[in-house]
Amino acid sequence: MTKSVEYFFSIGSPWSYIGFDAFTELAAKNKVAITPYLTTVVEENGGIFSRNRPEIRRAYWTRDLKRWARVRGKELRLEHRPELSDPTPASLFVIAAYLNGQDWIGVARALQHAFWSEARDIGRSDVREAIVNAAGFDGAALLRRQADDDVQNKWSADRLHARDSGVFGFPTYVHDGELYWGQDNLPFLERHLRGDRP
């Protein structure tokens, strides 16, 4: 029987970016069906945007991100980033690809890399269209789809599902009712997938 994982993540989360490939590789190795849910920080469950944290905690967060980026082999541009618009609309491209039965993982990977490694403004529709075009996808088609009812409805429903599932930060993985928060918890998720339920 195919195992399944509900995958809650945010394009605007550097932790989602850092752990993305490690998770998708783990899923492929363990024959896991992934259901993606895209949203932003669920504040009503205790999630906190990094901009709202004390500076001393933000400084530690930055150091920890850099350490994990090196472990995961990711280039992470945190300093000297230009003024960028909200990356949230890029989530609609990923949702559209998922609903179309396309390679949503490839679309998410391209957009996250552009935002976190290259500091490109994926909040702008022309920028994200160009990014996904360069990655081999039809950016114009995804741009047209982002306003469609099914895409907008999934975006709204994803947030409610995250809230009701107890999600507060990203990435979060849910398997067999067990919640794992953070890409550093992937070893525990894998143990669970192999039968060692906590």
mmCIF file of C-alpha atoms in Angstrom:
data_model
loop_
_atom_site.group_PDB
_atom_site.id
_atom_site.type_symbol
_atom_site.label_atom_id
_atom_site.label_comp_id
_atom_site.label_asym_id
_atom_site.label_seq_id
_atom_site.Cartn_x
_atom_site.Cartn_y
_atom_site.Cartn_z
ATOM 1 C CA MET A 1 0.000 0.000 0.000
ATOM 2 C CA THR A 2 1.317 3.463 -0.943
ATOM 3 C CA LYS A 3 2.298 5.604 2.011
ATOM 4 C CA SER A 4 1.153 9.220 2.057
ATOM 5 C CA VAL A 5 2.404 12.446 3.589
ATOM 6 C CA GLU A 6 0.611 15.753 3.833
ATOM 7 C CA TYR A 7 3.243 18.381 3.116
ATOM 8 C CA PHE A 8 2.657 21.896 4.449
ATOM 9 C CA PHE A 9 5.111 24.491 3.178
ATOM 10 C CA SER A 10 5.540 28.100 2.196
ATOM 11 C CA ILE A 11 7.413 29.526 -0.765
ATOM 12 C CA GLY A 12 8.442 32.366 1.561
ATOM 13 C CA SER A 13 9.984 30.018 4.129
ATOM 14 C CA PRO A 14 13.754 29.521 3.885
ATOM 15 C CA TRP A 15 13.396 26.328 5.925
ATOM 16 C CA SER A 16 10.977 24.969 3.318
ATOM 17 C CA TYR A 17 13.572 25.721 0.647
ATOM 18 C CA ILE A 18 16.446 24.171 2.566
ATOM 19 C CA GLY A 19 14.565 20.941 3.258
ATOM 20 C CA PHE A 20 12.708 20.659 -0.053
ATOM 21 C CA ASP A 21 15.054 18.351 -1.965
ATOM 22 C CA ALA A 22 15.823 16.242 1.093
ATOM 23 C CA PHE A 23 12.104 15.650 1.587
ATOM 24 C CA THR A 24 11.260 14.897 -2.048
ATOM 25 C CA GLU A 25 14.202 12.481 -2.242
ATOM 26 C CA LEU A 26 13.059 10.789 0.977
ATOM 27 C CA ALA A 27 9.537 10.515 -0.436
ATOM 28 C CA ALA A 28 10.752 8.965 -3.682
ATOM 29 C CA LYS A 29 12.987 6.475 -1.842
ATOM 30 C CA ASN A 30 10.118 5.382 0.404
ATOM 31 C CA LYS A 31 7.458 5.403 -2.348
ATOM 32 C CA VAL A 32 5.461 8.150 -0.649
ATOM 33 C CA ALA A 33 2.557 9.990 -2.257
ATOM 34 C CA ILE A 34 2.840 13.689 -1.357
ATOM 35 C CA THR A 35 -0.179 15.954 -1.022
ATOM 36 C CA PRO A 36 1.042 19.561 -1.007
ATOM 37 C CA TYR A 37 -0.559 22.320 1.031
ATOM 38 C CA LEU A 38 0.749 25.835 0.509
ATOM 39 C CA THR A 39 0.097 28.626 2.949
ATOM 40 C CA THR A 40 1.770 31.222 5.146
ATOM 41 C CA VAL A 41 2.542 31.331 8.866
ATOM 42 C CA VAL A 42 -0.476 30.203 10.892
ATOM 43 C CA GLU A 43 -0.373 32.823 13.624
ATOM 44 C CA GLU A 44 -3.482 31.555 15.409
ATOM 45 C CA ASN A 45 -1.574 28.306 16.107
ATOM 46 C CA GLY A 46 1.447 30.156 17.473
ATOM 47 C CA GLY A 47 3.416 30.713 14.291
ATOM 48 C CA ILE A 48 5.541 33.866 14.269
ATOM 49 C CA PHE A 49 6.816 35.721 11.223
ATOM 50 C CA SER A 50 10.581 36.179 11.510
ATOM 51 C CA ARG A 51 10.198 39.959 11.241
ATOM 52 C CA ASN A 52 8.208 39.892 14.492
ATOM 53 C CA ARG A 53 10.836 38.025 16.532
ATOM 54 C CA PRO A 54 13.337 39.717 18.868
ATOM 55 C CA GLU A 55 16.605 40.639 17.171
ATOM 56 C CA ILE A 56 18.644 38.211 19.281
ATOM 57 C CA ARG A 57 16.454 35.346 18.098
ATOM 58 C CA ARG A 58 16.591 36.556 14.493
ATOM 59 C CA ALA A 59 20.387 36.555 14.676
ATOM 60 C CA TYR A 60 20.433 32.956 15.860
ATOM 61 C CA TRP A 61 17.848 32.015 13.205
ATOM 62 C CA THR A 62 20.135 33.446 10.513
ATOM 63 C CA ARG A 63 23.169 31.501 11.763
ATOM 64 C CA ASP A 64 21.154 28.292 11.974
ATOM 65 C CA LEU A 65 19.811 28.757 8.452
ATOM 66 C CA LYS A 66 23.354 29.148 7.154
ATOM 67 C CA ARG A 67 24.529 26.021 8.950
ATOM 68 C CA TRP A 68 21.671 23.930 7.570
ATOM 69 C CA ALA A 69 22.041 25.392 4.084
ATOM 70 C CA ARG A 70 25.612 24.097 4.029
ATOM 71 C CA VAL A 71 24.504 20.686 5.266
ATOM 72 C CA ARG A 72 21.857 20.506 2.529
ATOM 73 C CA GLY A 73 24.122 21.914 -0.180
ATOM 74 C CA LYS A 74 21.951 24.972 -0.744
ATOM 75 C CA GLU A 75 23.097 28.480 -1.540
ATOM 76 C CA LEU A 76 21.114 30.851 0.632
ATOM 77 C CA ARG A 77 21.246 34.595 0.058
ATOM 78 C CA LEU A 78 20.096 36.267 3.252
ATOM 79 C CA GLU A 79 22.180 39.443 3.301
ATOM 80 C CA HIS A 80 22.154 42.299 0.805
ATOM 81 C CA ARG A 81 18.831 41.230 -0.631
ATOM 82 C CA PRO A 82 17.070 43.887 -2.709
ATOM 83 C CA GLU A 83 13.634 45.125 -1.747
ATOM 84 C CA LEU A 84 11.356 42.284 -2.844
ATOM 85 C CA SER A 85 7.595 42.060 -2.982
ATOM 86 C CA ASP A 86 5.570 39.407 -1.170
ATOM 87 C CA PRO A 87 6.467 35.980 -2.633
ATOM 88 C CA THR A 88 3.063 34.527 -1.680
ATOM 89 C CA PRO A 89 1.530 34.769 -5.200
ATOM 90 C CA ALA A 90 4.136 32.282 -6.389
ATOM 91 C CA SER A 91 2.235 29.669 -4.382
ATOM 92 C CA LEU A 92 -0.590 29.957 -6.924
ATOM 93 C CA PHE A 93 1.728 28.757 -9.696
ATOM 94 C CA VAL A 94 2.567 25.655 -7.663
ATOM 95 C CA ILE A 95 -1.091 24.992 -6.870
ATOM 96 C CA ALA A 96 -2.039 25.430 -10.533
ATOM 97 C CA ALA A 97 0.655 22.953 -11.605
ATOM 98 C CA TYR A 98 -0.521 20.464 -8.966
ATOM 99 C CA LEU A 99 -4.170 20.726 -10.010
ATOM 100 C CA ASN A 100 -3.134 20.365 -13.665
ATOM 101 C CA GLY A 101 -1.341 17.112 -12.837
ATOM 102 C CA GLN A 102 1.989 18.687 -13.770
ATOM 103 C CA ASP A 103 5.360 18.568 -12.026
ATOM 104 C CA TRP A 104 4.491 20.877 -9.138
ATOM 105 C CA ILE A 105 7.723 19.829 -7.411
ATOM 106 C CA GLY A 106 9.750 21.204 -10.320
ATOM 107 C CA VAL A 107 7.762 24.448 -10.326
ATOM 108 C CA ALA A 108 8.209 24.894 -6.562
ATOM 109 C CA ARG A 109 11.918 24.087 -6.776
ATOM 110 C CA ALA A 110 12.499 26.669 -9.520
ATOM 111 C CA LEU A 111 10.621 29.421 -7.680
ATOM 112 C CA GLN A 112 12.200 28.728 -4.295
ATOM 113 C CA HIS A 113 15.692 28.652 -5.775
ATOM 114 C CA ALA A 114 15.107 31.951 -7.567
ATOM 115 C CA PHE A 115 13.822 33.615 -4.402
ATOM 116 C CA TRP A 116 16.253 32.225 -1.826
ATOM 117 C CA SER A 117 19.449 31.691 -3.821
ATOM 118 C CA GLU A 118 19.160 34.494 -6.368
ATOM 119 C CA ALA A 119 16.950 37.024 -4.522
ATOM 120 C CA ARG A 120 14.651 37.361 -7.519
ATOM 121 C CA ASP A 121 11.296 39.054 -7.060
ATOM 122 C CA ILE A 122 8.910 36.127 -7.554
ATOM 123 C CA GLY A 123 6.057 38.245 -6.217
ATOM 124 C CA ARG A 124 6.017 39.870 -9.661
ATOM 125 C CA SER A 125 4.061 37.888 -12.224
ATOM 126 C CA ASP A 126 6.477 38.610 -15.091
ATOM 127 C CA VAL A 127 9.445 37.424 -13.023
ATOM 128 C CA ARG A 128 7.891 34.146 -11.943
ATOM 129 C CA GLU A 129 6.610 33.505 -15.462
ATOM 130 C CA ALA A 130 10.161 33.885 -16.798
ATOM 131 C CA ILE A 131 11.562 31.640 -14.048
ATOM 132 C CA VAL A 132 9.213 28.751 -14.749
ATOM 133 C CA ASN A 133 9.647 29.178 -18.503
ATOM 134 C CA ALA A 134 13.404 28.802 -18.053
ATOM 135 C CA ALA A 135 12.764 25.644 -15.996
ATOM 136 C CA GLY A 136 10.808 24.099 -18.882
ATOM 137 C CA PHE A 137 7.228 24.927 -17.881
ATOM 138 C CA ASP A 138 4.535 27.021 -19.544
ATOM 139 C CA GLY A 139 4.673 30.166 -17.447
ATOM 140 C CA ALA A 140 1.935 31.946 -19.397
ATOM 141 C CA ALA A 141 -0.472 29.052 -18.783
ATOM 142 C CA LEU A 142 0.286 28.991 -15.056
ATOM 143 C CA LEU A 143 -0.137 32.763 -14.891
ATOM 144 C CA ARG A 144 -3.573 32.480 -16.495
ATOM 145 C CA ARG A 145 -4.555 29.644 -14.130
ATOM 146 C CA GLN A 146 -3.660 31.449 -10.902
ATOM 147 C CA ALA A 147 -6.919 33.416 -10.885
ATOM 148 C CA ASP A 148 -9.130 30.396 -11.577
ATOM 149 C CA ASP A 149 -11.644 29.385 -8.931
ATOM 150 C CA ASP A 150 -10.170 25.940 -8.254
ATOM 151 C CA VAL A 151 -6.706 27.420 -7.668
ATOM 152 C CA GLN A 152 -8.018 30.195 -5.416
ATOM 153 C CA ASN A 153 -10.237 27.752 -3.548
ATOM 154 C CA LYS A 154 -7.342 25.386 -2.851
ATOM 155 C CA TRP A 155 -5.210 28.301 -1.642
ATOM 156 C CA SER A 156 -7.937 29.256 0.848
ATOM 157 C CA ALA A 157 -8.662 25.648 1.836
ATOM 158 C CA ASP A 158 -4.945 24.888 2.348
ATOM 159 C CA ARG A 159 -4.713 27.543 5.038
ATOM 160 C CA LEU A 160 -7.783 26.253 6.849
ATOM 161 C CA HIS A 161 -6.489 22.686 6.662
ATOM 162 C CA ALA A 162 -3.120 23.808 8.046
ATOM 163 C CA ARG A 163 -4.832 25.611 10.915
ATOM 164 C CA ASP A 164 -7.109 22.687 11.707
ATOM 165 C CA SER A 165 -4.214 20.199 11.498
ATOM 166 C CA GLY A 166 -2.230 22.064 14.158
ATOM 167 C CA VAL A 167 0.387 23.427 11.768
ATOM 168 C CA PHE A 168 2.182 26.585 12.882
ATOM 169 C CA GLY A 169 5.494 26.614 11.003
ATOM 170 C CA PHE A 170 7.145 25.283 7.871
ATOM 171 C CA PRO A 171 7.855 22.826 6.590
ATOM 172 C CA THR A 172 5.499 20.458 8.383
ATOM 173 C CA TYR A 173 4.915 16.847 7.415
ATOM 174 C CA VAL A 174 1.928 14.781 8.565
ATOM 175 C CA HIS A 175 1.934 11.008 8.212
ATOM 176 C CA ASP A 176 -0.647 8.697 9.747
ATOM 177 C CA GLY A 177 -1.863 11.489 12.031
ATOM 178 C CA GLU A 178 1.626 12.283 13.356
ATOM 179 C CA LEU A 179 2.952 15.805 12.847
ATOM 180 C CA TYR A 180 6.645 16.573 12.216
ATOM 181 C CA TRP A 181 7.644 20.235 12.192
ATOM 182 C CA GLY A 182 10.869 21.321 10.545
ATOM 183 C CA GLN A 183 13.178 19.830 7.950
ATOM 184 C CA ASP A 184 15.454 18.682 10.781
ATOM 185 C CA ASN A 185 12.713 16.195 11.721
ATOM 186 C CA LEU A 186 12.973 14.317 8.416
ATOM 187 C CA PRO A 187 14.883 11.426 10.052
ATOM 188 C CA PHE A 188 11.959 10.879 12.430
ATOM 189 C CA LEU A 189 9.478 11.017 9.562
ATOM 190 C CA GLU A 190 11.501 8.409 7.680
ATOM 191 C CA ARG A 191 11.606 6.142 10.713
ATOM 192 C CA HIS A 192 7.834 6.411 10.962
ATOM 193 C CA LEU A 193 7.422 5.630 7.253
ATOM 194 C CA ARG A 194 9.452 2.468 7.831
ATOM 195 C CA GLY A 195 7.240 1.308 10.664
ATOM 196 C CA ASP A 196 8.761 2.922 13.757
ATOM 197 C CA ARG A 197 5.816 5.031 14.854
ATOM 198 C CA PRO A 198 6.523 7.147 17.946
#
